[in-house]
Amino acid sequence: MKNQPSDFGRQTEFSLNQFPSSQASIGVFDSGVGGLTVLRELYRQLPNESILYFGDTARLPYGTKSQSEILQYVREILAWMVQRGVKMVIMACNTSSALAIETVRSEFPTLPILGVILPGARAAVQVGKRIGVISTPATAASNAYRDAILEVDPTAEVWQVGCPEFVPIIEANRIDEPYTYQAARDYLEPLLEQQIDTLVYGCTHYPHLAPVLKSLLPRSVQLIDPAVHVVAAASQELDLLGLKQSRSPRPTEFCVSGNPQPFIKISRQWLGCTPLVQQVSLPSVIWKSIALESESTSF
Ligand code: DGL
């Protein structure tokens, strides 16, 4: 049945029948190399865990796509990860967390799914009151960070800036170019005018730009990388579920939907080694919502 469209109702039953073991991998996904900033934190904080990393490089950038497109991509990735037997998924992608997490949590009820936005928002209010968020246009338009921050601290002030140039710059490995500094200056300007005291990397790609951003920000501005905090949350969740791995991990499995070569080149710099990267096709999932499924008695 490989590569045949799957009925999601059956995918759900499949996931319900699984009893994940602590030895199963944690699934981590992003549109591309952004999730490597989360992977780095996983290696640091949870060194015994085995990881299945997926970069949807054939369809990046996510940050300029519509909500329905993002939702469909995320459903396909999660269905594939469930088939691969993961015990938990970390959405190492703010855009997916902003636009799809609530829906897919209800559609994959037995799979622990963690997003980056709430852990990032909680961390930001610990250090600041005037909070800037740089993100993809889709994340900024969703107001997911503003809502999450104000829910935790209604007295905080939040300014969000969508930065459409950043992901293409990072995926093309153009970080050190003058053009990148100019784009960063333009995006930071409205936030510096507001005298922010805290800046959240609202896209997992952006820590790759840390040298550029730090050179343009006053030293008093605290930088928040939600990757650090989502991995801390994952660690707690694994403890709660009794799913933490205590033995040595398997090598990280890297999979991408597009050409592996650009991903290998950029991730080599970030990881300090050359990863083995496999190109995979996601199963196409014919979607029926849970609501529609439950109205039907036929499955
Ligand atoms: N790194 C992702 C995020 O955090 C996706 C960026 C993109 O593909 O636009 O939003």
PDB file of C-alpha atoms and ligand atoms in Angstrom:
ATOM      1  CA  MET A   1       0.000   0.000   0.000  1.00  0.00           C
ATOM      2  CA  LYS A   2       3.058   2.247  -0.070  1.00  0.00           C
ATOM      3  CA  ASN A   3       2.374   5.656  -1.615  1.00  0.00           C
ATOM      4  CA  GLN A   4      -1.336   4.925  -1.827  1.00  0.00           C
ATOM      5  CA  PRO A   5      -3.525   7.700  -0.393  1.00  0.00           C
ATOM      6  CA  SER A   6      -4.439   6.759   3.174  1.00  0.00           C
ATOM      7  CA  ASP A   7      -7.701   7.269   4.943  1.00  0.00           C
ATOM      8  CA  PHE A   8      -6.875   9.290   8.012  1.00  0.00           C
ATOM      9  CA  GLY A   9      -9.472   7.471  10.108  1.00  0.00           C
ATOM     10  CA  ARG A  10      -7.385   4.346   9.698  1.00  0.00           C
ATOM     11  CA  GLN A  11      -4.222   6.268  10.418  1.00  0.00           C
ATOM     12  CA  THR A  12      -5.765   7.281  13.734  1.00  0.00           C
ATOM     13  CA  GLU A  13      -6.683   3.696  14.600  1.00  0.00           C
ATOM     14  CA  PHE A  14      -3.160   2.713  13.690  1.00  0.00           C
ATOM     15  CA  SER A  15      -1.749   5.268  16.102  1.00  0.00           C
ATOM     16  CA  LEU A  16      -4.207   4.287  18.838  1.00  0.00           C
ATOM     17  CA  ASN A  17      -2.998   0.700  18.701  1.00  0.00           C
ATOM     18  CA  GLN A  18       0.617   1.622  19.257  1.00  0.00           C
ATOM     19  CA  PHE A  19       2.215   1.412  22.687  1.00  0.00           C
ATOM     20  CA  PRO A  20       5.321   3.525  22.267  1.00  0.00           C
ATOM     21  CA  SER A  21       8.401   2.377  24.087  1.00  0.00           C
ATOM     22  CA  SER A  22      11.019   4.654  25.575  1.00  0.00           C
ATOM     23  CA  GLN A  23      13.378   3.421  22.855  1.00  0.00           C
ATOM     24  CA  ALA A  24      11.240   4.908  20.074  1.00  0.00           C
ATOM     25  CA  SER A  25      12.518   8.096  18.432  1.00  0.00           C
ATOM     26  CA  ILE A  26      11.323  11.637  18.967  1.00  0.00           C
ATOM     27  CA  GLY A  27      10.078  13.055  15.662  1.00  0.00           C
ATOM     28  CA  VAL A  28      11.268  16.588  14.903  1.00  0.00           C
ATOM     29  CA  PHE A  29      10.225  18.525  11.831  1.00  0.00           C
ATOM     30  CA  ASP A  30      10.621  21.858  10.127  1.00  0.00           C
ATOM     31  CA  SER A  31      10.418  23.153   6.585  1.00  0.00           C
ATOM     32  CA  GLY A  32      14.221  22.937   6.324  1.00  0.00           C
ATOM     33  CA  VAL A  33      17.315  23.608   8.412  1.00  0.00           C
ATOM     34  CA  GLY A  34      15.484  25.691  11.049  1.00  0.00           C
ATOM     35  CA  GLY A  35      14.716  22.627  13.126  1.00  0.00           C
ATOM     36  CA  LEU A  36      18.446  21.988  13.530  1.00  0.00           C
ATOM     37  CA  THR A  37      18.407  24.713  16.191  1.00  0.00           C
ATOM     38  CA  VAL A  38      15.963  22.510  18.127  1.00  0.00           C
ATOM     39  CA  LEU A  39      17.991  19.391  17.342  1.00  0.00           C
ATOM     40  CA  ARG A  40      21.068  21.043  18.828  1.00  0.00           C
ATOM     41  CA  GLU A  41      19.144  21.594  22.058  1.00  0.00           C
ATOM     42  CA  LEU A  42      17.934  17.991  22.033  1.00  0.00           C
ATOM     43  CA  TYR A  43      21.546  16.811  21.801  1.00  0.00           C
ATOM     44  CA  ARG A  44      22.438  19.113  24.705  1.00  0.00           C
ATOM     45  CA  GLN A  45      19.516  18.463  27.040  1.00  0.00           C
ATOM     46  CA  LEU A  46      18.402  14.941  26.069  1.00  0.00           C
ATOM     47  CA  PRO A  47      21.547  13.215  24.783  1.00  0.00           C
ATOM     48  CA  ASN A  48      20.125   9.696  25.134  1.00  0.00           C
ATOM     49  CA  GLU A  49      17.155  10.255  22.852  1.00  0.00           C
ATOM     50  CA  SER A  50      17.057   8.947  19.282  1.00  0.00           C
ATOM     51  CA  ILE A  51      15.743  11.466  16.774  1.00  0.00           C
ATOM     52  CA  LEU A  52      13.929  11.221  13.452  1.00  0.00           C
ATOM     53  CA  TYR A  53      14.375  14.618  11.735  1.00  0.00           C
ATOM     54  CA  PHE A  54      12.272  15.648   8.759  1.00  0.00           C
ATOM     55  CA  GLY A  55      12.852  18.782   6.678  1.00  0.00           C
ATOM     56  CA  ASP A  56      10.090  19.551   4.181  1.00  0.00           C
ATOM     57  CA  THR A  57      12.573  21.178   1.830  1.00  0.00           C
ATOM     58  CA  ALA A  58      10.519  20.540  -1.308  1.00  0.00           C
ATOM     59  CA  ARG A  59       7.801  22.852   0.039  1.00  0.00           C
ATOM     60  CA  LEU A  60       9.691  25.549   1.932  1.00  0.00           C
ATOM     61  CA  PRO A  61       9.243  28.301   2.861  1.00  0.00           C
ATOM     62  CA  TYR A  62       6.210  27.612   5.016  1.00  0.00           C
ATOM     63  CA  GLY A  63       5.976  31.187   6.263  1.00  0.00           C
ATOM     64  CA  THR A  64       4.324  32.567   3.139  1.00  0.00           C
ATOM     65  CA  LYS A  65       1.815  29.708   2.738  1.00  0.00           C
ATOM     66  CA  SER A  66      -1.870  29.689   3.702  1.00  0.00           C
ATOM     67  CA  GLN A  67      -3.194  28.066   6.854  1.00  0.00           C
ATOM     68  CA  SER A  68      -4.883  25.260   4.907  1.00  0.00           C
ATOM     69  CA  GLU A  69      -1.649  24.432   3.072  1.00  0.00           C
ATOM     70  CA  ILE A  70       0.343  24.354   6.310  1.00  0.00           C
ATOM     71  CA  LEU A  71      -2.291  22.201   7.979  1.00  0.00           C
ATOM     72  CA  GLN A  72      -2.191  19.674   5.148  1.00  0.00           C
ATOM     73  CA  TYR A  73       1.641  19.538   5.214  1.00  0.00           C
ATOM     74  CA  VAL A  74       1.637  18.999   8.973  1.00  0.00           C
ATOM     75  CA  ARG A  75      -0.981  16.257   8.735  1.00  0.00           C
ATOM     76  CA  GLU A  76       1.099  14.426   6.139  1.00  0.00           C
ATOM     77  CA  ILE A  77       4.267  14.730   8.215  1.00  0.00           C
ATOM     78  CA  LEU A  78       2.553  13.527  11.382  1.00  0.00           C
ATOM     79  CA  ALA A  79       0.910  10.597   9.578  1.00  0.00           C
ATOM     80  CA  TRP A  80       4.357   9.590   8.278  1.00  0.00           C
ATOM     81  CA  MET A  81       5.938   9.980  11.704  1.00  0.00           C
ATOM     82  CA  VAL A  82       3.197   7.844  13.271  1.00  0.00           C
ATOM     83  CA  GLN A  83       3.922   5.169  10.670  1.00  0.00           C
ATOM     84  CA  ARG A  84       7.583   5.407  11.656  1.00  0.00           C
ATOM     85  CA  GLY A  85       6.606   4.702  15.269  1.00  0.00           C
ATOM     86  CA  VAL A  86       7.743   7.900  17.006  1.00  0.00           C
ATOM     87  CA  LYS A  87       6.845   8.343  20.679  1.00  0.00           C
ATOM     88  CA  MET A  88       6.502  12.145  20.544  1.00  0.00           C
ATOM     89  CA  VAL A  89       6.668  14.925  17.959  1.00  0.00           C
ATOM     90  CA  ILE A  90       8.315  18.299  18.429  1.00  0.00           C
ATOM     91  CA  MET A  91       7.139  20.824  15.864  1.00  0.00           C
ATOM     92  CA  ALA A  92      10.440  22.600  15.397  1.00  0.00           C
ATOM     93  CA  CYS A  93       8.590  25.144  13.300  1.00  0.00           C
ATOM     94  CA  ASN A  94       6.805  28.211  14.637  1.00  0.00           C
ATOM     95  CA  THR A  95       4.647  28.559  11.540  1.00  0.00           C
ATOM     96  CA  SER A  96       3.258  25.037  11.992  1.00  0.00           C
ATOM     97  CA  SER A  97       2.873  25.607  15.729  1.00  0.00           C
ATOM     98  CA  ALA A  98       1.003  28.868  15.104  1.00  0.00           C
ATOM     99  CA  LEU A  99      -1.334  27.599  12.401  1.00  0.00           C
ATOM    100  CA  ALA A 100      -1.853  23.891  12.934  1.00  0.00           C
ATOM    101  CA  ILE A 101      -1.067  22.644  16.418  1.00  0.00           C
ATOM    102  CA  GLU A 102      -4.539  22.892  17.927  1.00  0.00           C
ATOM    103  CA  THR A 103      -6.150  21.075  15.009  1.00  0.00           C
ATOM    104  CA  VAL A 104      -3.617  18.265  14.737  1.00  0.00           C
ATOM    105  CA  ARG A 105      -3.581  17.686  18.491  1.00  0.00           C
ATOM    106  CA  SER A 106      -7.253  16.821  18.272  1.00  0.00           C
ATOM    107  CA  GLU A 107      -6.697  14.732  15.135  1.00  0.00           C
ATOM    108  CA  PHE A 108      -3.780  12.728  16.617  1.00  0.00           C
ATOM    109  CA  PRO A 109      -5.084  12.413  20.184  1.00  0.00           C
ATOM    110  CA  THR A 110      -2.661   9.720  21.335  1.00  0.00           C
ATOM    111  CA  LEU A 111       0.494  11.384  20.051  1.00  0.00           C
ATOM    112  CA  PRO A 112       2.241  13.879  22.348  1.00  0.00           C
ATOM    113  CA  ILE A 113       2.819  16.955  20.120  1.00  0.00           C
ATOM    114  CA  LEU A 114       4.863  19.884  21.394  1.00  0.00           C
ATOM    115  CA  GLY A 115       5.054  23.291  19.742  1.00  0.00           C
ATOM    116  CA  VAL A 116       7.617  26.056  20.211  1.00  0.00           C
ATOM    117  CA  ILE A 117       5.332  29.037  20.787  1.00  0.00           C
ATOM    118  CA  LEU A 118       4.028  28.533  24.320  1.00  0.00           C
ATOM    119  CA  PRO A 119       7.448  27.593  25.770  1.00  0.00           C
ATOM    120  CA  GLY A 120       8.932  30.636  23.974  1.00  0.00           C
ATOM    121  CA  ALA A 121       6.216  32.960  25.281  1.00  0.00           C
ATOM    122  CA  ARG A 122       6.633  31.709  28.848  1.00  0.00           C
ATOM    123  CA  ALA A 123      10.383  32.242  28.686  1.00  0.00           C
ATOM    124  CA  ALA A 124      10.003  35.765  27.259  1.00  0.00           C
ATOM    125  CA  VAL A 125       7.796  37.036  30.077  1.00  0.00           C
ATOM    126  CA  GLN A 126      10.316  35.759  32.613  1.00  0.00           C
ATOM    127  CA  VAL A 127      12.878  38.274  31.377  1.00  0.00           C
ATOM    128  CA  GLY A 128      11.042  41.219  29.824  1.00  0.00           C
ATOM    129  CA  LYS A 129       7.987  43.446  29.553  1.00  0.00           C
ATOM    130  CA  ARG A 130       8.581  45.047  26.129  1.00  0.00           C
ATOM    131  CA  ILE A 131       8.801  42.049  23.884  1.00  0.00           C
ATOM    132  CA  GLY A 132       9.645  42.007  20.180  1.00  0.00           C
ATOM    133  CA  VAL A 133       8.997  38.909  18.091  1.00  0.00           C
ATOM    134  CA  ILE A 134      10.579  38.334  14.682  1.00  0.00           C
ATOM    135  CA  SER A 135       8.943  35.552  12.704  1.00  0.00           C
ATOM    136  CA  THR A 136       7.648  34.441   9.340  1.00  0.00           C
ATOM    137  CA  PRO A 137       4.796  36.548   7.910  1.00  0.00           C
ATOM    138  CA  ALA A 138       2.315  33.714   8.593  1.00  0.00           C
ATOM    139  CA  THR A 139       3.307  33.460  12.266  1.00  0.00           C
ATOM    140  CA  ALA A 140       3.145  37.254  12.703  1.00  0.00           C
ATOM    141  CA  ALA A 141      -0.272  37.448  11.013  1.00  0.00           C
ATOM    142  CA  SER A 142      -1.621  34.674  13.243  1.00  0.00           C
ATOM    143  CA  ASN A 143      -0.853  36.711  16.403  1.00  0.00           C
ATOM    144  CA  ALA A 144       0.035  33.397  18.054  1.00  0.00           C
ATOM    145  CA  TYR A 145       2.944  34.929  19.994  1.00  0.00           C
ATOM    146  CA  ARG A 146       1.004  38.005  21.068  1.00  0.00           C
ATOM    147  CA  ASP A 147      -1.871  35.830  22.299  1.00  0.00           C
ATOM    148  CA  ALA A 148       0.425  33.379  24.113  1.00  0.00           C
ATOM    149  CA  ILE A 149       2.492  36.119  25.778  1.00  0.00           C
ATOM    150  CA  LEU A 150      -0.528  38.116  26.908  1.00  0.00           C
ATOM    151  CA  GLU A 151      -2.168  34.991  28.242  1.00  0.00           C
ATOM    152  CA  VAL A 152       0.833  34.407  30.500  1.00  0.00           C
ATOM    153  CA  ASP A 153       1.375  38.088  31.355  1.00  0.00           C
ATOM    154  CA  PRO A 154      -1.413  40.524  30.387  1.00  0.00           C
ATOM    155  CA  THR A 155       0.793  43.469  31.396  1.00  0.00           C
ATOM    156  CA  ALA A 156       3.475  42.705  28.773  1.00  0.00           C
ATOM    157  CA  GLU A 157       3.659  44.681  25.520  1.00  0.00           C
ATOM    158  CA  VAL A 158       4.308  42.827  22.292  1.00  0.00           C
ATOM    159  CA  TRP A 159       5.449  43.917  18.824  1.00  0.00           C
ATOM    160  CA  GLN A 160       5.614  41.352  16.015  1.00  0.00           C
ATOM    161  CA  VAL A 161       7.482  41.735  12.732  1.00  0.00           C
ATOM    162  CA  GLY A 162       7.176  39.316   9.805  1.00  0.00           C
ATOM    163  CA  CYS A 163      10.528  38.846   8.064  1.00  0.00           C
ATOM    164  CA  PRO A 164       9.891  37.206   4.667  1.00  0.00           C
ATOM    165  CA  GLU A 165      13.521  37.513   3.497  1.00  0.00           C
ATOM    166  CA  PHE A 166      15.169  35.620   6.342  1.00  0.00           C
ATOM    167  CA  VAL A 167      14.287  31.975   5.580  1.00  0.00           C
ATOM    168  CA  PRO A 168      15.330  32.166   1.888  1.00  0.00           C
ATOM    169  CA  ILE A 169      18.576  33.878   2.976  1.00  0.00           C
ATOM    170  CA  ILE A 170      19.356  31.143   5.512  1.00  0.00           C
ATOM    171  CA  GLU A 171      18.409  28.260   3.218  1.00  0.00           C
ATOM    172  CA  ALA A 172      20.627  29.788   0.504  1.00  0.00           C
ATOM    173  CA  ASN A 173      23.457  30.095   3.044  1.00  0.00           C
ATOM    174  CA  ARG A 174      23.833  33.858   2.491  1.00  0.00           C
ATOM    175  CA  ILE A 175      24.172  34.762   6.155  1.00  0.00           C
ATOM    176  CA  ASP A 176      27.377  36.781   5.964  1.00  0.00           C
ATOM    177  CA  GLU A 177      26.368  38.981   3.038  1.00  0.00           C
ATOM    178  CA  PRO A 178      25.788  42.773   3.330  1.00  0.00           C
ATOM    179  CA  TYR A 179      22.253  42.237   2.005  1.00  0.00           C
ATOM    180  CA  THR A 180      21.448  40.127   5.085  1.00  0.00           C
ATOM    181  CA  TYR A 181      22.616  42.899   7.436  1.00  0.00           C
ATOM    182  CA  GLN A 182      20.475  45.418   5.554  1.00  0.00           C
ATOM    183  CA  ALA A 183      17.393  43.186   5.724  1.00  0.00           C
ATOM    184  CA  ALA A 184      17.982  42.613   9.448  1.00  0.00           C
ATOM    185  CA  ARG A 185      18.389  46.360  10.060  1.00  0.00           C
ATOM    186  CA  ASP A 186      15.066  47.016   8.312  1.00  0.00           C
ATOM    187  CA  TYR A 187      13.205  44.337  10.274  1.00  0.00           C
ATOM    188  CA  LEU A 188      14.651  45.374  13.640  1.00  0.00           C
ATOM    189  CA  GLU A 189      14.089  49.095  13.170  1.00  0.00           C
ATOM    190  CA  PRO A 190      10.420  49.240  14.302  1.00  0.00           C
ATOM    191  CA  LEU A 191      11.276  47.076  17.321  1.00  0.00           C
ATOM    192  CA  LEU A 192      14.235  49.229  18.331  1.00  0.00           C
ATOM    193  CA  GLU A 193      12.011  52.312  17.995  1.00  0.00           C
ATOM    194  CA  GLN A 194       9.753  50.734  20.614  1.00  0.00           C
ATOM    195  CA  GLN A 195      12.749  50.162  22.893  1.00  0.00           C
ATOM    196  CA  ILE A 196      12.147  46.461  23.312  1.00  0.00           C
ATOM    197  CA  ASP A 197      13.963  44.785  26.187  1.00  0.00           C
ATOM    198  CA  THR A 198      13.472  41.231  24.844  1.00  0.00           C
ATOM    199  CA  LEU A 199      13.578  39.709  21.355  1.00  0.00           C
ATOM    200  CA  VAL A 200      12.091  36.289  20.609  1.00  0.00           C
ATOM    201  CA  TYR A 201      13.379  34.211  17.711  1.00  0.00           C
ATOM    202  CA  GLY A 202       9.868  33.471  16.449  1.00  0.00           C
ATOM    203  CA  CYS A 203      11.190  31.224  13.681  1.00  0.00           C
ATOM    204  CA  THR A 204      13.502  28.284  14.298  1.00  0.00           C
ATOM    205  CA  HIS A 205      15.675  29.356  11.365  1.00  0.00           C
ATOM    206  CA  TYR A 206      16.611  32.657  12.984  1.00  0.00           C
ATOM    207  CA  PRO A 207      19.174  31.501  15.570  1.00  0.00           C
ATOM    208  CA  HIS A 208      21.313  30.806  12.466  1.00  0.00           C
ATOM    209  CA  LEU A 209      21.366  34.638  12.134  1.00  0.00           C
ATOM    210  CA  ALA A 210      22.496  35.221  15.727  1.00  0.00           C
ATOM    211  CA  PRO A 211      25.824  36.902  14.786  1.00  0.00           C
ATOM    212  CA  VAL A 212      24.011  39.327  12.464  1.00  0.00           C
ATOM    213  CA  LEU A 213      21.208  40.139  14.892  1.00  0.00           C
ATOM    214  CA  LYS A 214      23.499  40.494  17.915  1.00  0.00           C
ATOM    215  CA  SER A 215      25.677  42.948  16.002  1.00  0.00           C
ATOM    216  CA  LEU A 216      22.622  45.188  15.460  1.00  0.00           C
ATOM    217  CA  LEU A 217      20.922  44.964  18.865  1.00  0.00           C
ATOM    218  CA  PRO A 218      21.822  46.871  22.026  1.00  0.00           C
ATOM    219  CA  ARG A 219      23.484  44.530  24.516  1.00  0.00           C
ATOM    220  CA  SER A 220      20.637  45.152  26.965  1.00  0.00           C
ATOM    221  CA  VAL A 221      18.148  43.289  24.731  1.00  0.00           C
ATOM    222  CA  GLN A 222      17.647  39.695  25.933  1.00  0.00           C
ATOM    223  CA  LEU A 223      17.390  37.106  23.173  1.00  0.00           C
ATOM    224  CA  ILE A 224      14.951  34.238  23.664  1.00  0.00           C
ATOM    225  CA  ASP A 225      15.407  31.031  21.704  1.00  0.00           C
ATOM    226  CA  PRO A 226      12.226  28.948  22.155  1.00  0.00           C
ATOM    227  CA  ALA A 227      14.215  25.832  21.152  1.00  0.00           C
ATOM    228  CA  VAL A 228      15.820  25.776  24.595  1.00  0.00           C
ATOM    229  CA  HIS A 229      12.447  25.880  26.293  1.00  0.00           C
ATOM    230  CA  VAL A 230      10.525  23.445  24.086  1.00  0.00           C
ATOM    231  CA  VAL A 231      13.192  20.827  24.726  1.00  0.00           C
ATOM    232  CA  ALA A 232      12.959  21.449  28.484  1.00  0.00           C
ATOM    233  CA  ALA A 233       9.175  20.950  28.149  1.00  0.00           C
ATOM    234  CA  ALA A 234       9.750  17.746  26.142  1.00  0.00           C
ATOM    235  CA  SER A 235      12.031  16.442  28.860  1.00  0.00           C
ATOM    236  CA  GLN A 236       9.343  16.997  31.512  1.00  0.00           C
ATOM    237  CA  GLU A 237       6.688  15.393  29.314  1.00  0.00           C
ATOM    238  CA  LEU A 238       8.836  12.300  28.693  1.00  0.00           C
ATOM    239  CA  ASP A 239       9.341  11.957  32.456  1.00  0.00           C
ATOM    240  CA  LEU A 240       5.601  12.243  33.047  1.00  0.00           C
ATOM    241  CA  LEU A 241       4.844   9.638  30.383  1.00  0.00           C
ATOM    242  CA  GLY A 242       7.605   7.292  31.566  1.00  0.00           C
ATOM    243  CA  LEU A 243       9.093   7.442  28.063  1.00  0.00           C
ATOM    244  CA  LYS A 244      12.558   8.854  28.687  1.00  0.00           C
ATOM    245  CA  GLN A 245      15.352   6.854  27.096  1.00  0.00           C
ATOM    246  CA  SER A 246      18.223   5.948  29.369  1.00  0.00           C
ATOM    247  CA  ARG A 247      20.364   3.920  26.959  1.00  0.00           C
ATOM    248  CA  SER A 248      22.587   5.214  24.165  1.00  0.00           C
ATOM    249  CA  PRO A 249      20.714   6.711  21.220  1.00  0.00           C
ATOM    250  CA  ARG A 250      20.697   5.500  17.630  1.00  0.00           C
ATOM    251  CA  PRO A 251      22.255   7.907  15.103  1.00  0.00           C
ATOM    252  CA  THR A 252      19.855  10.693  14.117  1.00  0.00           C
ATOM    253  CA  GLU A 253      17.907   9.824  10.978  1.00  0.00           C
ATOM    254  CA  PHE A 254      17.687  12.821   8.650  1.00  0.00           C
ATOM    255  CA  CYS A 255      14.993  12.812   5.960  1.00  0.00           C
ATOM    256  CA  VAL A 256      13.998  15.559   3.534  1.00  0.00           C
ATOM    257  CA  SER A 257      11.332  15.886   0.869  1.00  0.00           C
ATOM    258  CA  GLY A 258      13.567  17.721  -1.628  1.00  0.00           C
ATOM    259  CA  ASN A 259      17.153  17.392  -2.879  1.00  0.00           C
ATOM    260  CA  PRO A 260      19.335  16.322   0.082  1.00  0.00           C
ATOM    261  CA  GLN A 261      22.459  18.204  -1.115  1.00  0.00           C
ATOM    262  CA  PRO A 262      21.673  21.804  -0.008  1.00  0.00           C
ATOM    263  CA  PHE A 263      20.414  20.472   3.323  1.00  0.00           C
ATOM    264  CA  ILE A 264      23.619  18.453   3.817  1.00  0.00           C
ATOM    265  CA  LYS A 265      25.767  21.486   3.003  1.00  0.00           C
ATOM    266  CA  ILE A 266      24.090  23.840   5.468  1.00  0.00           C
ATOM    267  CA  SER A 267      23.581  21.306   8.228  1.00  0.00           C
ATOM    268  CA  ARG A 268      27.260  20.306   8.073  1.00  0.00           C
ATOM    269  CA  GLN A 269      28.205  23.801   9.263  1.00  0.00           C
ATOM    270  CA  TRP A 270      25.598  23.746  11.973  1.00  0.00           C
ATOM    271  CA  LEU A 271      26.144  20.199  13.255  1.00  0.00           C
ATOM    272  CA  GLY A 272      29.917  20.054  12.775  1.00  0.00           C
ATOM    273  CA  CYS A 273      29.657  16.745  10.891  1.00  0.00           C
ATOM    274  CA  THR A 274      28.236  15.534   7.587  1.00  0.00           C
ATOM    275  CA  PRO A 275      24.820  13.958   8.148  1.00  0.00           C
ATOM    276  CA  LEU A 276      23.470  11.056   6.117  1.00  0.00           C
ATOM    277  CA  VAL A 277      20.284  12.434   4.568  1.00  0.00           C
ATOM    278  CA  GLN A 278      17.605  10.400   2.837  1.00  0.00           C
ATOM    279  CA  GLN A 279      15.015  11.804   0.449  1.00  0.00           C
ATOM    280  CA  VAL A 280      11.530  10.478   1.267  1.00  0.00           C
ATOM    281  CA  SER A 281       8.025  10.853  -0.170  1.00  0.00           C
ATOM    282  CA  LEU A 282       5.346  11.484   2.371  1.00  0.00           C
ATOM    283  CA  PRO A 283       2.189   9.379   2.089  1.00  0.00           C
ATOM    284  CA  SER A 284      -0.585  11.506   0.660  1.00  0.00           C
ATOM    285  CA  VAL A 285      -3.335  11.601   3.214  1.00  0.00           C
ATOM    286  CA  ILE A 286      -6.928  11.993   2.127  1.00  0.00           C
ATOM    287  CA  TRP A 287      -8.278  14.026   4.949  1.00  0.00           C
ATOM    288  CA  LYS A 288     -11.582  13.573   6.660  1.00  0.00           C
ATOM    289  CA  SER A 289     -12.038  15.559   9.782  1.00  0.00           C
ATOM    290  CA  ILE A 290     -12.659  13.794  13.073  1.00  0.00           C
ATOM    291  CA  ALA A 291     -16.105  15.401  13.091  1.00  0.00           C
ATOM    292  CA  LEU A 292     -16.986  13.878   9.733  1.00  0.00           C
ATOM    293  CA  GLU A 293     -15.566  10.506  10.741  1.00  0.00           C
ATOM    294  CA  SER A 294     -17.574  10.388  13.932  1.00  0.00           C
ATOM    295  CA  GLU A 295     -20.772  11.176  12.032  1.00  0.00           C
ATOM    296  CA  SER A 296     -20.114   8.166   9.840  1.00  0.00           C
ATOM    297  CA  THR A 297     -20.551   4.631  11.122  1.00  0.00           C
ATOM    298  CA  SER A 298     -18.788   3.076   8.188  1.00  0.00           C
ATOM    299  CA  PHE A 299     -15.203   2.992   9.305  1.00  0.00           C
TER     300      PHE A 299
HETATM  301  N1  DGL B   1      11.452  27.451  10.630  1.00  0.00           N
HETATM  302  C1  DGL B   1      10.044  27.567  10.451  1.00  0.00           C
HETATM  303  C2  DGL B   1       9.393  28.450  11.477  1.00  0.00           C
HETATM  304  O1  DGL B   1       9.846  28.434  12.614  1.00  0.00           O
HETATM  305  C3  DGL B   1       9.538  27.706   9.027  1.00  0.00           C
HETATM  306  C4  DGL B   1      10.078  28.811   8.235  1.00  0.00           C
HETATM  307  C5  DGL B   1       9.589  28.798   6.788  1.00  0.00           C
HETATM  308  O2  DGL B   1       9.681  27.774   6.130  1.00  0.00           O
HETATM  309  O3  DGL B   1       9.088  29.848   6.351  1.00  0.00           O
HETATM  310  O4  DGL B   1       8.417  29.102  11.243  1.00  0.00           O
END
